[in-house]
Coordinates of C-alpha atoms in Angstrom, one line a residue:
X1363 CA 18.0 24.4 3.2
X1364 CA 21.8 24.2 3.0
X1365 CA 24.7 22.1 2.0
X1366 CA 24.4 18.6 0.0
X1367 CA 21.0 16.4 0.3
X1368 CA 19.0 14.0 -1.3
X1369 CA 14.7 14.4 -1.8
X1370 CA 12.6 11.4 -3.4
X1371 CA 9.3 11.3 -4.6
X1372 CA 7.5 9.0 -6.4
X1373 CA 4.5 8.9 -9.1
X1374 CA 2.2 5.7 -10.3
X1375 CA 0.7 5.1 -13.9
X1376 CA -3.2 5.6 -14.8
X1377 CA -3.0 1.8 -14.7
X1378 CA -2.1 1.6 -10.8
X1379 CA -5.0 0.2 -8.6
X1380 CA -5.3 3.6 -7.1
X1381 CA -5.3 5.6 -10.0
X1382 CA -8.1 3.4 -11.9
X1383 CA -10.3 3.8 -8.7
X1384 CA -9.5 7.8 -8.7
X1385 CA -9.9 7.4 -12.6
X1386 CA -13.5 6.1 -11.8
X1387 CA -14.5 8.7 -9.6
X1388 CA -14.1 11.9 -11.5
X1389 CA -15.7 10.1 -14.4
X1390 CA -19.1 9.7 -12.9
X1391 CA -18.3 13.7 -11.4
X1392 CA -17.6 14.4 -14.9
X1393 CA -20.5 12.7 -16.5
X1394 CA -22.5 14.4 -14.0
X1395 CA -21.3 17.9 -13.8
X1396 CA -21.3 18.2 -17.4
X1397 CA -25.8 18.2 -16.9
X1398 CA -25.8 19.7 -13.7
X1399 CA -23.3 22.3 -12.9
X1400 CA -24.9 22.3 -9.4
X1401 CA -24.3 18.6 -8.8
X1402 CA -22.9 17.4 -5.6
X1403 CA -20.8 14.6 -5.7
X1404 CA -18.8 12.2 -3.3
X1405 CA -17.9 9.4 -5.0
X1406 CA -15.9 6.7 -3.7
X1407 CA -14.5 3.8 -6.0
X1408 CA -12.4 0.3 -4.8
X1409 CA -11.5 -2.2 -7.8
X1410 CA -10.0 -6.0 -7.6
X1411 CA -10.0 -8.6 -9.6
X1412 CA -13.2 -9.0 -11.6
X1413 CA -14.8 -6.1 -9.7
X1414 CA -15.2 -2.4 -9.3
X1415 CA -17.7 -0.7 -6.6
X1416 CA -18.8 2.1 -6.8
X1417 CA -20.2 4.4 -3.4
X1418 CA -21.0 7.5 -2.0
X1419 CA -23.3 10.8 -1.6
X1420 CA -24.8 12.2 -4.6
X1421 CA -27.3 14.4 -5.2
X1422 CA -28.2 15.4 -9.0
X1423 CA -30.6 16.1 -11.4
X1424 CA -28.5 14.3 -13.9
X1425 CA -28.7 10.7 -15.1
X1426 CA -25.6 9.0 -15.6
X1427 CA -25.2 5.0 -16.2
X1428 CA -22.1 4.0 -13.7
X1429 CA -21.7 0.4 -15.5
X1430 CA -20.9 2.4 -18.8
X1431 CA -18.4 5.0 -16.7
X1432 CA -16.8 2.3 -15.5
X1433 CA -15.9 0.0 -18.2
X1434 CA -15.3 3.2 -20.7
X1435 CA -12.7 4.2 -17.8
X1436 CA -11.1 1.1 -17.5
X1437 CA -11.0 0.4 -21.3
X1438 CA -9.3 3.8 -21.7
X1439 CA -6.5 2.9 -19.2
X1440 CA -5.8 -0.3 -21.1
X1441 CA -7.3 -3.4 -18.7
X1442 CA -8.8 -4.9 -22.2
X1443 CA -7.3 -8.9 -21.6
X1444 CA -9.2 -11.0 -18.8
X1445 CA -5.6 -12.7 -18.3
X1446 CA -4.6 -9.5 -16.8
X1447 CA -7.3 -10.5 -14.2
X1448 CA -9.4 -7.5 -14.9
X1449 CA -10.8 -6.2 -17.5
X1450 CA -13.6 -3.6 -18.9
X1451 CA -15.7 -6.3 -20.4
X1452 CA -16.4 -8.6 -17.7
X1453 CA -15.8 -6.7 -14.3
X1454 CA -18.1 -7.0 -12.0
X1455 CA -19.7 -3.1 -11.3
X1456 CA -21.4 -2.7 -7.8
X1457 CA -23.3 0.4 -6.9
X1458 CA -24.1 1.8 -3.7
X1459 CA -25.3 5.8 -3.8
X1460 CA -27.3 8.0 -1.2
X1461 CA -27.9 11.6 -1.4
X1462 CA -25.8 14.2 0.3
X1463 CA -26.9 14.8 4.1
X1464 CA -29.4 17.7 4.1
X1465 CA -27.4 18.7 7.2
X1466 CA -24.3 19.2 5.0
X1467 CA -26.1 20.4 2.0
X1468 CA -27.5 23.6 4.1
X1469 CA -24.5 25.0 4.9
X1470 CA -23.3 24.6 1.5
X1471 CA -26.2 26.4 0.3
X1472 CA -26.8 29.8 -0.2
X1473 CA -29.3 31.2 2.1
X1474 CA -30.1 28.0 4.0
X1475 CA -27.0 27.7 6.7
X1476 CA -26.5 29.7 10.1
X1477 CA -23.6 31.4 8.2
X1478 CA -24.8 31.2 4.4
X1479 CA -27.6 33.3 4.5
X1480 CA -25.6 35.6 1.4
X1481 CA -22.6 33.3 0.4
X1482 CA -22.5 29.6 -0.4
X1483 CA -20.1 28.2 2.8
X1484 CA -17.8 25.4 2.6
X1485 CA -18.7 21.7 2.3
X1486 CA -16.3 20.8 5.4
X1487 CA -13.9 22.0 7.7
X1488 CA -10.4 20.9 6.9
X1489 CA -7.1 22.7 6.2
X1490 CA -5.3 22.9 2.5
X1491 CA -2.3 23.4 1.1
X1492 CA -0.8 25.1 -2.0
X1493 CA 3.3 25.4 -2.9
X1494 CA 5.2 26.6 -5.9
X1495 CA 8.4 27.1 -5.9
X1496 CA 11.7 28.3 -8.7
X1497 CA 13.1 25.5 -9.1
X1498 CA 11.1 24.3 -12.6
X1499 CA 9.6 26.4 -14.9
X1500 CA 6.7 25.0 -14.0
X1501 CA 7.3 26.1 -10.2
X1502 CA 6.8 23.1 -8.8
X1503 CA 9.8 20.9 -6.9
X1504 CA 11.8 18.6 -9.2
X1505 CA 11.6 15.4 -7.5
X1506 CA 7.7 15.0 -8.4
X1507 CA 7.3 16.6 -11.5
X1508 CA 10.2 14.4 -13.0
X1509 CA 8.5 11.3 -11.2
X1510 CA 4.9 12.4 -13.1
X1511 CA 7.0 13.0 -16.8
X1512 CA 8.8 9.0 -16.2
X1513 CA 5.5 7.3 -15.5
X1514 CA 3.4 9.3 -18.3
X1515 CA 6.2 8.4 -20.6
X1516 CA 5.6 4.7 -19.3
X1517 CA 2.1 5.2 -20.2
X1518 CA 2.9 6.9 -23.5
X1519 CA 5.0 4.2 -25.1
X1520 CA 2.7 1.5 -24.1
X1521 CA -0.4 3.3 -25.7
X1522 CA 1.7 4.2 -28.5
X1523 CA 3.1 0.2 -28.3
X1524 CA 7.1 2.1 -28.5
X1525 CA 7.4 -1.0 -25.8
X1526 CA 4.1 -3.6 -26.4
X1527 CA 5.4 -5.4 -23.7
X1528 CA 3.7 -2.7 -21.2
X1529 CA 0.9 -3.5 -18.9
X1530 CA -0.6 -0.5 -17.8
X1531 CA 0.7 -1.2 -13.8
X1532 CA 3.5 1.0 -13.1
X1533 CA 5.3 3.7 -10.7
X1534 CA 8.3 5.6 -10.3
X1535 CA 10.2 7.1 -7.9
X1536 CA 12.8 10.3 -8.5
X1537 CA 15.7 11.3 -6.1
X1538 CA 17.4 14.5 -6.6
X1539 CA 20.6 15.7 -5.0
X1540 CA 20.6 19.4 -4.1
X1541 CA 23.0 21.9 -3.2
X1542 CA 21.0 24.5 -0.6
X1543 CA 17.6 25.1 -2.4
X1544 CA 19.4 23.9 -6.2
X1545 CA 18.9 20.8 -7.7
X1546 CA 21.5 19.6 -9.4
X1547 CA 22.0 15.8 -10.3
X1548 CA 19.5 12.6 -10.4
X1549 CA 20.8 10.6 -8.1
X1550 CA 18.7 7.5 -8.5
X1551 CA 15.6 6.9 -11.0
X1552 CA 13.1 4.1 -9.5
X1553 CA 10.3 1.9 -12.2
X1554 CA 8.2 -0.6 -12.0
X1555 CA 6.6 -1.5 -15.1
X1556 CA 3.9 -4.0 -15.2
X1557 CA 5.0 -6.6 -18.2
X1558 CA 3.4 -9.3 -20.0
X1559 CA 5.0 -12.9 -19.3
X1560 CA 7.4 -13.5 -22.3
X1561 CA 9.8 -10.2 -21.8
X1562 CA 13.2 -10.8 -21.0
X1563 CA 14.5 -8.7 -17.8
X1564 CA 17.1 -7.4 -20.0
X1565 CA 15.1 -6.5 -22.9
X1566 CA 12.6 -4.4 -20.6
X1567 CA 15.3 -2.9 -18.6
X1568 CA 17.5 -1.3 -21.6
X1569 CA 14.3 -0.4 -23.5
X1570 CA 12.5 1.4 -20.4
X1571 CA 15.8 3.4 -19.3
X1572 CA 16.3 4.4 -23.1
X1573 CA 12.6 4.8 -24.4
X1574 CA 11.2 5.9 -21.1
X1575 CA 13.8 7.9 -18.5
X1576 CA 16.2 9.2 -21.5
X1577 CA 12.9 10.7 -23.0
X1578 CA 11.3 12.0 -19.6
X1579 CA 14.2 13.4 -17.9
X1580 CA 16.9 15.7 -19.3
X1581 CA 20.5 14.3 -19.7
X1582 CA 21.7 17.1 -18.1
X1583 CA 20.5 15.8 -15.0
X1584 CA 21.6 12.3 -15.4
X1585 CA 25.2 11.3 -14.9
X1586 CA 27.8 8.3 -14.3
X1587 CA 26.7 8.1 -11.0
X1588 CA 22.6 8.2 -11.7
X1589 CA 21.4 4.4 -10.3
X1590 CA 18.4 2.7 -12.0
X1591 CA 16.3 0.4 -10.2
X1592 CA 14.0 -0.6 -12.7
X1593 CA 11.9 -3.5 -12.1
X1594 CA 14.0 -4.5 -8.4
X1595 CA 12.4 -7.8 -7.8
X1596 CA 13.2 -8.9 -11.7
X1597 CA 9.4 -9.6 -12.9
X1598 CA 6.2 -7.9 -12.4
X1599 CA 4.0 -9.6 -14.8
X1600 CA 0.8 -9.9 -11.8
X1601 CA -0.1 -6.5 -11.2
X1602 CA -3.1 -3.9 -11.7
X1603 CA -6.2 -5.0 -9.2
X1604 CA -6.0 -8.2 -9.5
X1605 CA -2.3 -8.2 -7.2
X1606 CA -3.6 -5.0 -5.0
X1607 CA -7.0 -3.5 -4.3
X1608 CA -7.4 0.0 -5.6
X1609 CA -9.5 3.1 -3.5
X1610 CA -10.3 6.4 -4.1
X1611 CA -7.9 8.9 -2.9
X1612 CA -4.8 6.8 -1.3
X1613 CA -1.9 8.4 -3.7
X1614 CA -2.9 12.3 -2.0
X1615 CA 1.0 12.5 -2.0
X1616 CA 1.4 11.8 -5.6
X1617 CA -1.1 14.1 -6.4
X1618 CA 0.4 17.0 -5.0
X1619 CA 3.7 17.8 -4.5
X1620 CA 5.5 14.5 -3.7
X1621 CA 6.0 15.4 0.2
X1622 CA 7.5 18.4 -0.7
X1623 CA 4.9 20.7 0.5
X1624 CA 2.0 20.0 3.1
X1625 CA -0.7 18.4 2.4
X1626 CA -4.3 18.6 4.6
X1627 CA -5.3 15.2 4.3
X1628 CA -8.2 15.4 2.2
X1629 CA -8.5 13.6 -1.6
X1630 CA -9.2 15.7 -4.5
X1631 CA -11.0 12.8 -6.7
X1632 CA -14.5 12.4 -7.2
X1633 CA -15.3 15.6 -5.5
X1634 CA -17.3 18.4 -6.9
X1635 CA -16.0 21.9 -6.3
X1636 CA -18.6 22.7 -3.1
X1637 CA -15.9 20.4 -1.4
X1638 CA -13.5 22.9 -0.1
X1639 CA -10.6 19.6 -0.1
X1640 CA -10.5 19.7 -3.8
X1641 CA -11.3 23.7 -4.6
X1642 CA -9.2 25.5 -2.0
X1643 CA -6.5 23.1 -2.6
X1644 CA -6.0 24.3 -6.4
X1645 CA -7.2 27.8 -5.0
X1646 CA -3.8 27.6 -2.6
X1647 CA -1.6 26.2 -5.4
X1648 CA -3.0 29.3 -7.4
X1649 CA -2.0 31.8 -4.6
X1650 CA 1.3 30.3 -4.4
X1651 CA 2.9 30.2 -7.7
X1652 CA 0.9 33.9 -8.5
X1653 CA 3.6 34.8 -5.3
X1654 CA 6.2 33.0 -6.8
X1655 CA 5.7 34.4 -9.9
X1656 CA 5.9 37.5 -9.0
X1657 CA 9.2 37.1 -7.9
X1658 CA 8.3 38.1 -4.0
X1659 CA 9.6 34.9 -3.1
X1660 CA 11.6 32.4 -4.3
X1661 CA 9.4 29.6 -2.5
X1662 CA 5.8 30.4 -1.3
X1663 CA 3.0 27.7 1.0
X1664 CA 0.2 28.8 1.6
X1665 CA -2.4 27.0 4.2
X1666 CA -6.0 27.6 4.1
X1667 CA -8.5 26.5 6.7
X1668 CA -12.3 26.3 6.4
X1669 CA -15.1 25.6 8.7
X1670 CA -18.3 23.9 7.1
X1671 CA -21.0 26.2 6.3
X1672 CA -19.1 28.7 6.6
X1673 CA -17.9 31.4 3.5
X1674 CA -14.3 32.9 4.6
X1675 CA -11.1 31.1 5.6
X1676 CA -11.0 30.7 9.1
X1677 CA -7.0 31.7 8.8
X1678 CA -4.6 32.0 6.6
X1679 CA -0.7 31.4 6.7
X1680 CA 2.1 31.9 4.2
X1681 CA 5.5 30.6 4.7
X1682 CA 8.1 31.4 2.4
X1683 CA 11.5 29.3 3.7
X1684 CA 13.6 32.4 4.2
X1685 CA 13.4 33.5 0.5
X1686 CA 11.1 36.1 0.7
X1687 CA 11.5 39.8 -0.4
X1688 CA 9.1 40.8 2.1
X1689 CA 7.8 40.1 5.5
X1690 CA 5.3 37.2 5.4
X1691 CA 2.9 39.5 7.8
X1692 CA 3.0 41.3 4.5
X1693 CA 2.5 38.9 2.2
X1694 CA -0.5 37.9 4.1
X1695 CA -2.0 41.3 3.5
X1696 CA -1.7 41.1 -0.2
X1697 CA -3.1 37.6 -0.5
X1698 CA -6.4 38.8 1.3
X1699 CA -6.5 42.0 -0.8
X1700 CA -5.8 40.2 -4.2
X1701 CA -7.5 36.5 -4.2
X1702 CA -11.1 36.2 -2.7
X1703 CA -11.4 32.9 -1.2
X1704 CA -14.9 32.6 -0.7
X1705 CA -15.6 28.8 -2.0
X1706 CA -18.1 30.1 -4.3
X1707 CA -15.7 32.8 -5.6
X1708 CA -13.1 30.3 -6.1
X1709 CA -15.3 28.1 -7.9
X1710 CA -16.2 31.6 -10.4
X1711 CA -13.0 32.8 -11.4
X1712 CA -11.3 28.7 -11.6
X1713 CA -14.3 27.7 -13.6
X1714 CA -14.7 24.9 -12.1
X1715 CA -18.1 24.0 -12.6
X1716 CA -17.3 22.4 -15.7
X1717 CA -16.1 18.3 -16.8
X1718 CA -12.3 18.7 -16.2
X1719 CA -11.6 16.3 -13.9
X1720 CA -10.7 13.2 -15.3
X1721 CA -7.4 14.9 -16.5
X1722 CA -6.7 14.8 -12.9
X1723 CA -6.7 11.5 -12.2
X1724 CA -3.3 10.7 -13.0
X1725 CA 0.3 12.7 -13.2
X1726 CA -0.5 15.1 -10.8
X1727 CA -3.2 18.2 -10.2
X1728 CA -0.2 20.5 -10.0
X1729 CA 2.7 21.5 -12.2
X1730 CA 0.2 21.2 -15.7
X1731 CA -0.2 23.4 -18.8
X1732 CA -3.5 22.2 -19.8
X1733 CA -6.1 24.9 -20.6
X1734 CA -8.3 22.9 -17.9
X1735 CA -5.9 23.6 -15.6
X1736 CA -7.0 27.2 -14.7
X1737 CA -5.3 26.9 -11.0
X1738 CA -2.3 26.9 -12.9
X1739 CA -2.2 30.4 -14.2
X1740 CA -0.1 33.0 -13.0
X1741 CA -2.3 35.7 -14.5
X1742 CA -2.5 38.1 -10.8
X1743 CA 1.6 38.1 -10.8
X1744 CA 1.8 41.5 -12.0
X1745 CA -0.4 42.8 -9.9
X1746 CA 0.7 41.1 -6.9
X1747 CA 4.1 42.9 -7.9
X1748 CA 2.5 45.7 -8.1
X1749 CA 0.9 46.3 -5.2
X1750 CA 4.2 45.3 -3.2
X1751 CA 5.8 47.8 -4.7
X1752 CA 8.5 45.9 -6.6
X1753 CA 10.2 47.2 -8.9
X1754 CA 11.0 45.5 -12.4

């Protein structure tokens, strides 16, 4: 893009309603997965005050007790006083689980779908999205990634009890002024921190912008001009799912590249890798920050599509914003000769058959340097280089 703009995105604590409910979901996957690599899970969770319900499609030969999931996940986050409204100790947990449709199941099996027969096929049809990009060493865009660092800082400093005033409720919301494809300022930083009752608005306000944005964002980005909204209606004392009912798989957004890049419309939580929503999602952001990487281009999305039961992409597209060394035709070419994106080839070299996913939950899938991470390597960048005949 060109000349002078402004890009927001925003990020929400473990604590959010959403985040609990995506927090539950890949801890039954990862209780499960961690017995049965071969598990099939769709687990859907909603919480609100006093209760947490749990539903979906699972088919296992595991055993895990959902009550215990639940509570353990919820105590982690922090909901441990019943005057928050919702606690670990005496929510309410509601189960409701079938097995996975045997009509799904045999296309996602090898040798039992119409195109499966050799290769396990894909657990739906759908289209995903991966995007790095330059401007963070991380290669993701800087709106989201500093909207992640200010809400796990939030989260930090009230595990930590920096602030003990924290409840564990909270968001954030980044805007960045650019110049072309450069950012260069904060324009205005965006919190709202759940609180107990007996914090004065000032108190929390000074305290969060020192302990929480000074400490998450680099100076260098902040200036005179940087506004703070922290806390805009001036108390936030009701929150977690007691004020707003939490679900599986509503901050899609937050959990990938803040609006930045695409998105196909499918959640990643509580999904096991057959579900092509979640694998080829981290298989795209792989692809595209492996290009990036390799300095082909200075930007990379890549869009995958899938048809259920069936092995191979459908299509794939690759659009580079205009800051591409080579012809996307050509890029194209190299992504089908260098990645095999096969779901069960993903799931092979990601290593995704293993308990990783309640790191997910919250601050993003994207952008991460955790060794569970794996989507996050850029370990095929020299060879992508290679074979395009860059130099350097």
């Amino acid at each position: 893009m060109n000349g002078t703009y402004l890009f927001s995105s925003e990020s929400v604590t473990e604590g959010h309603p959403d985040k609990v409910a995506d927090a539950i979901s890949d801890g039954v996957l990862d209780a499960l997965i961690a017995e049965d690599k071969d598990c099939r899970v769709a687990c859907e969770t909603l919480v609100t005050t006093g209760m947490a319900v749990i539903a979906g499609e699972i088919t296992t030969s595991a055993y895990a007790h959902m009550p215990d999931i639940v509570r353990n996940t919820i105590k982690r986050i922090g909901y441990d006083d019943p005057d928050m409204g919702f606690d670990w100790e005496t929510c309410a947990v509601i189960t409701s689980i079938d097995k996975q449709s045997p009509d799904i199941s045999q296309g996602v099996t090898k040798g039992k779908g119409l195109f499966s027969k050799k290769e396990q096929g894909a657990g739906d049809q759908g289209i995903m999205f991966g995007f790095a990009c330059r401007e963070t060493p991380e290669l993701m865009p800087s709106p989201i990634l500093y909207a992640h660092k200010v809400t796990k800082r939030l989260a930090e400093v009230r595990h930590k009890r920096v602030l003990d005033f924290l409840r564990p409720d909270g968001k954030s919301q980044v805007t960045v002024q650019y110049e072309g494809n450069t950012p260069i300022r904060i324009d205005a930083v965006v919190i709202a921190a759940q609180h107990t009752p007996d914090v004065k608005y000032k108190t929390l306000k000074e305290a969060i912008i020192e302990e929480v944005v000074y400490k998450a964002i680099p100076r260098r980005l902040l200036d005179k001009k940087t506004r703070y909204f922290i806390n805009a209606t001036g108390r936030f004392v009701l929150g977690g799912p007691q004020a707003d009912c939490g679900l599986t798989g509503r901050k899609i957004i937050v959990d990938s590249y803040g609006g930045w890049g695409h998105h196909g419309g499918g959640a990643f939580s509580g999904k096991d890798p057959s579900k092509v929503d979640r694998s080829a999602s981290y298989m795209a952001r792989y692809i595209a920050k492996n290009v990036v990487a390799a300095g082909i281009a200075g930007s990379c999305e890549v869009q995958l599509a899938y048809a259920i039961g069936v092995p191979d992409p459908v299509s794939v597209f690759v659009e580079t914003f205009g800051t591409s060394k080579l012809p996307e035709e050509r890029i194209e070419k190299l992504i089908r000769r260098n990645f095999d994106m096969r779901p069960a080839r993903i799931i092979e070299y990601l290593d995704l058959k293993r308990p990783i996913y309640s790191k997910t939950a919250a601050y993003g899938h994207f952008g991460r340097n955790e060794p569970e991470f794996t989507w996050e390597r850029c370990d095929k960048a020299a060879a992508l280089r290679s074979d395009a005949g860059l130099k350097g």
